[in-house]
Amino acid sequence: MGEKIIWTNGCFDILHVGHIELFKYAKSLGSKLYVGIDSDEKIKKDKGKDRPFNKLSDRIKVLESIKYIDKVYSFGNTEGLDTLILMNKPYILIVGSDWQGKTVVGEQHAQHVRFFDRIEGYSTTNVLKWKN
């Protein structure tokens, strides 16, 4: 029947358990997991001048080392993201549950869209607040 490509995307600036659970879940749904990652410039525009903490090339290296992920793509804007999703034609597009009821970039190029509930207590914002 062919490969079932699963797609997810995000900043993935500071990885935490919630991200790993997302990747694990996503990979369980298909044969390949492709991850889109925001460029440094896009993160600065979306999150502020102090972000990202890790540069794009480092974030890509970290993602490529995760056993659930088969391929990593970077994009700098919504149009670039849409083009990558169109190019890969995923079986399932996975986004955070906070996107329910909103327009999801690239949803028309996937056979299915699934929403992933965030793992309670885990977010980059929370990680940055934690102290040893």
PDB file of C-alpha atoms in Angstrom:
ATOM      1  CA  MET A   1       0.000   0.000   0.000  1.00  0.00           C
ATOM      2  CA  GLY A   2       2.985   2.296   0.368  1.00  0.00           C
ATOM      3  CA  GLU A   3       4.329   4.452   3.129  1.00  0.00           C
ATOM      4  CA  LYS A   4       2.034   6.355   5.456  1.00  0.00           C
ATOM      5  CA  ILE A   5       3.732   9.682   6.045  1.00  0.00           C
ATOM      6  CA  ILE A   6       2.823  11.528   9.222  1.00  0.00           C
ATOM      7  CA  TRP A   7       3.585  15.251   9.454  1.00  0.00           C
ATOM      8  CA  THR A   8       3.910  17.603  12.393  1.00  0.00           C
ATOM      9  CA  ASN A   9       5.630  20.943  12.755  1.00  0.00           C
ATOM     10  CA  GLY A  10       6.648  23.586  15.280  1.00  0.00           C
ATOM     11  CA  CYS A  11       9.524  25.603  16.732  1.00  0.00           C
ATOM     12  CA  PHE A  12      11.096  22.787  18.755  1.00  0.00           C
ATOM     13  CA  ASP A  13      13.446  25.304  20.335  1.00  0.00           C
ATOM     14  CA  ILE A  14      13.725  23.690  23.760  1.00  0.00           C
ATOM     15  CA  LEU A  15      12.681  20.060  23.671  1.00  0.00           C
ATOM     16  CA  HIS A  16      10.830  18.483  26.589  1.00  0.00           C
ATOM     17  CA  VAL A  17       8.852  15.334  27.383  1.00  0.00           C
ATOM     18  CA  GLY A  18       5.736  16.719  25.672  1.00  0.00           C
ATOM     19  CA  HIS A  19       7.604  16.932  22.358  1.00  0.00           C
ATOM     20  CA  ILE A  20       8.940  13.385  22.673  1.00  0.00           C
ATOM     21  CA  GLU A  21       5.429  12.074  23.417  1.00  0.00           C
ATOM     22  CA  LEU A  22       4.145  13.922  20.329  1.00  0.00           C
ATOM     23  CA  PHE A  23       6.834  12.325  18.137  1.00  0.00           C
ATOM     24  CA  LYS A  24       6.234   8.886  19.653  1.00  0.00           C
ATOM     25  CA  TYR A  25       2.471   9.134  19.116  1.00  0.00           C
ATOM     26  CA  ALA A  26       2.863  10.506  15.594  1.00  0.00           C
ATOM     27  CA  LYS A  27       5.264   7.752  14.538  1.00  0.00           C
ATOM     28  CA  SER A  28       2.855   5.098  15.879  1.00  0.00           C
ATOM     29  CA  LEU A  29       0.283   6.230  13.298  1.00  0.00           C
ATOM     30  CA  GLY A  30       2.366   5.637  10.191  1.00  0.00           C
ATOM     31  CA  SER A  31       5.579   4.370   8.675  1.00  0.00           C
ATOM     32  CA  LYS A  32       7.448   7.698   8.398  1.00  0.00           C
ATOM     33  CA  LEU A  33       7.398  10.831  10.552  1.00  0.00           C
ATOM     34  CA  TYR A  34       8.358  14.081   8.876  1.00  0.00           C
ATOM     35  CA  VAL A  35       8.823  17.164  11.036  1.00  0.00           C
ATOM     36  CA  GLY A  36       8.710  20.772   9.876  1.00  0.00           C
ATOM     37  CA  ILE A  37      10.688  23.261  11.956  1.00  0.00           C
ATOM     38  CA  ASP A  38      10.356  27.041  12.019  1.00  0.00           C
ATOM     39  CA  SER A  39      13.341  29.107  10.872  1.00  0.00           C
ATOM     40  CA  ASP A  40      15.106  31.360  13.376  1.00  0.00           C
ATOM     41  CA  GLU A  41      13.613  34.423  11.675  1.00  0.00           C
ATOM     42  CA  LYS A  42      10.067  33.056  11.892  1.00  0.00           C
ATOM     43  CA  ILE A  43      10.477  32.272  15.595  1.00  0.00           C
ATOM     44  CA  LYS A  44      11.793  35.791  16.280  1.00  0.00           C
ATOM     45  CA  LYS A  45       8.786  37.223  14.460  1.00  0.00           C
ATOM     46  CA  ASP A  46       6.288  34.943  16.251  1.00  0.00           C
ATOM     47  CA  LYS A  47       7.837  34.670  19.744  1.00  0.00           C
ATOM     48  CA  GLY A  48       9.971  37.784  20.183  1.00  0.00           C
ATOM     49  CA  LYS A  49      13.525  39.014  19.732  1.00  0.00           C
ATOM     50  CA  ASP A  50      14.943  36.813  22.513  1.00  0.00           C
ATOM     51  CA  ARG A  51      13.995  33.595  20.746  1.00  0.00           C
ATOM     52  CA  PRO A  52      15.012  31.102  19.579  1.00  0.00           C
ATOM     53  CA  PHE A  53      17.459  29.943  22.232  1.00  0.00           C
ATOM     54  CA  ASN A  54      18.924  27.335  19.886  1.00  0.00           C
ATOM     55  CA  LYS A  55      19.820  28.159  16.291  1.00  0.00           C
ATOM     56  CA  LEU A  56      18.130  26.311  13.429  1.00  0.00           C
ATOM     57  CA  SER A  57      21.087  24.075  12.544  1.00  0.00           C
ATOM     58  CA  ASP A  58      21.330  22.871  16.160  1.00  0.00           C
ATOM     59  CA  ARG A  59      17.586  22.269  16.417  1.00  0.00           C
ATOM     60  CA  ILE A  60      17.689  20.236  13.208  1.00  0.00           C
ATOM     61  CA  LYS A  61      20.597  18.102  14.514  1.00  0.00           C
ATOM     62  CA  VAL A  62      18.735  17.371  17.740  1.00  0.00           C
ATOM     63  CA  LEU A  63      15.521  16.423  15.920  1.00  0.00           C
ATOM     64  CA  GLU A  64      17.400  14.218  13.458  1.00  0.00           C
ATOM     65  CA  SER A  65      18.850  12.281  16.396  1.00  0.00           C
ATOM     66  CA  ILE A  66      15.404  11.311  17.739  1.00  0.00           C
ATOM     67  CA  LYS A  67      14.539   7.756  16.762  1.00  0.00           C
ATOM     68  CA  TYR A  68      10.903   8.506  15.919  1.00  0.00           C
ATOM     69  CA  ILE A  69      11.752  11.164  13.311  1.00  0.00           C
ATOM     70  CA  ASP A  70      12.635  10.168   9.747  1.00  0.00           C
ATOM     71  CA  LYS A  71      13.082  13.548   8.073  1.00  0.00           C
ATOM     72  CA  VAL A  72      13.289  17.203   9.129  1.00  0.00           C
ATOM     73  CA  TYR A  73      12.416  20.207   6.944  1.00  0.00           C
ATOM     74  CA  SER A  74      12.720  23.892   7.787  1.00  0.00           C
ATOM     75  CA  PHE A  75      10.415  26.676   6.657  1.00  0.00           C
ATOM     76  CA  GLY A  76      10.345  30.434   7.037  1.00  0.00           C
ATOM     77  CA  ASN A  77       6.686  31.302   6.564  1.00  0.00           C
ATOM     78  CA  THR A  78       3.178  29.910   6.165  1.00  0.00           C
ATOM     79  CA  GLU A  79       3.541  29.566   2.407  1.00  0.00           C
ATOM     80  CA  GLY A  80       6.738  27.573   2.810  1.00  0.00           C
ATOM     81  CA  LEU A  81       5.050  25.279   5.324  1.00  0.00           C
ATOM     82  CA  ASP A  82       2.083  24.760   3.017  1.00  0.00           C
ATOM     83  CA  THR A  83       4.429  23.907   0.123  1.00  0.00           C
ATOM     84  CA  LEU A  84       6.315  21.327   2.218  1.00  0.00           C
ATOM     85  CA  ILE A  85       3.077  19.655   3.287  1.00  0.00           C
ATOM     86  CA  LEU A  86       1.839  19.630  -0.317  1.00  0.00           C
ATOM     87  CA  MET A  87       5.146  18.152  -1.486  1.00  0.00           C
ATOM     88  CA  ASN A  88       4.996  15.326   1.074  1.00  0.00           C
ATOM     89  CA  LYS A  89       1.227  14.642   0.926  1.00  0.00           C
ATOM     90  CA  PRO A  90       0.975  13.201   4.428  1.00  0.00           C
ATOM     91  CA  TYR A  91      -1.537  10.563   5.387  1.00  0.00           C
ATOM     92  CA  ILE A  92      -2.026  12.352   8.729  1.00  0.00           C
ATOM     93  CA  LEU A  93      -1.196  15.907   9.758  1.00  0.00           C
ATOM     94  CA  ILE A  94      -0.856  16.232  13.535  1.00  0.00           C
ATOM     95  CA  VAL A  95      -1.198  19.560  15.317  1.00  0.00           C
ATOM     96  CA  GLY A  96      -1.725  20.583  18.923  1.00  0.00           C
ATOM     97  CA  SER A  97      -5.262  20.393  20.254  1.00  0.00           C
ATOM     98  CA  ASP A  98      -5.188  24.182  20.689  1.00  0.00           C
ATOM     99  CA  TRP A  99      -5.680  24.326  16.888  1.00  0.00           C
ATOM    100  CA  GLN A 100      -9.114  22.682  16.991  1.00  0.00           C
ATOM    101  CA  GLY A 101     -11.665  24.913  15.317  1.00  0.00           C
ATOM    102  CA  LYS A 102      -8.959  26.969  13.590  1.00  0.00           C
ATOM    103  CA  THR A 103      -7.539  26.866  10.078  1.00  0.00           C
ATOM    104  CA  VAL A 104      -4.598  24.456  10.005  1.00  0.00           C
ATOM    105  CA  VAL A 105      -1.934  25.251   7.408  1.00  0.00           C
ATOM    106  CA  GLY A 106      -1.716  22.429   4.874  1.00  0.00           C
ATOM    107  CA  GLU A 107      -4.775  20.525   6.074  1.00  0.00           C
ATOM    108  CA  GLN A 108      -6.109  20.289   2.516  1.00  0.00           C
ATOM    109  CA  HIS A 109      -3.002  18.299   1.512  1.00  0.00           C
ATOM    110  CA  ALA A 110      -3.393  15.571   4.165  1.00  0.00           C
ATOM    111  CA  GLN A 111      -5.872  12.728   4.151  1.00  0.00           C
ATOM    112  CA  HIS A 112      -6.541  13.255   7.867  1.00  0.00           C
ATOM    113  CA  VAL A 113      -5.895  15.865  10.538  1.00  0.00           C
ATOM    114  CA  ARG A 114      -5.437  14.737  14.145  1.00  0.00           C
ATOM    115  CA  PHE A 115      -5.115  16.850  17.244  1.00  0.00           C
ATOM    116  CA  PHE A 116      -2.586  16.017  19.955  1.00  0.00           C
ATOM    117  CA  ASP A 117      -3.421  16.953  23.531  1.00  0.00           C
ATOM    118  CA  ARG A 118      -0.493  18.632  25.171  1.00  0.00           C
ATOM    119  CA  ILE A 119       1.080  16.771  28.075  1.00  0.00           C
ATOM    120  CA  GLU A 120      -0.023  18.599  31.214  1.00  0.00           C
ATOM    121  CA  GLY A 121       2.702  20.709  32.746  1.00  0.00           C
ATOM    122  CA  TYR A 122       5.017  20.481  29.752  1.00  0.00           C
ATOM    123  CA  SER A 123       5.524  23.484  27.522  1.00  0.00           C
ATOM    124  CA  THR A 124       8.556  25.506  26.541  1.00  0.00           C
ATOM    125  CA  THR A 125       7.159  28.395  28.587  1.00  0.00           C
ATOM    126  CA  ASN A 126       6.971  26.162  31.678  1.00  0.00           C
ATOM    127  CA  VAL A 127      10.445  24.734  31.092  1.00  0.00           C
ATOM    128  CA  LEU A 128      11.851  28.268  31.007  1.00  0.00           C
ATOM    129  CA  LYS A 129      10.177  29.019  34.365  1.00  0.00           C
ATOM    130  CA  TRP A 130      11.509  25.900  36.130  1.00  0.00           C
ATOM    131  CA  LYS A 131      14.423  26.382  38.457  1.00  0.00           C
ATOM    132  CA  ASN A 132      16.776  23.752  39.848  1.00  0.00           C
TER     133      ASN A 132
END
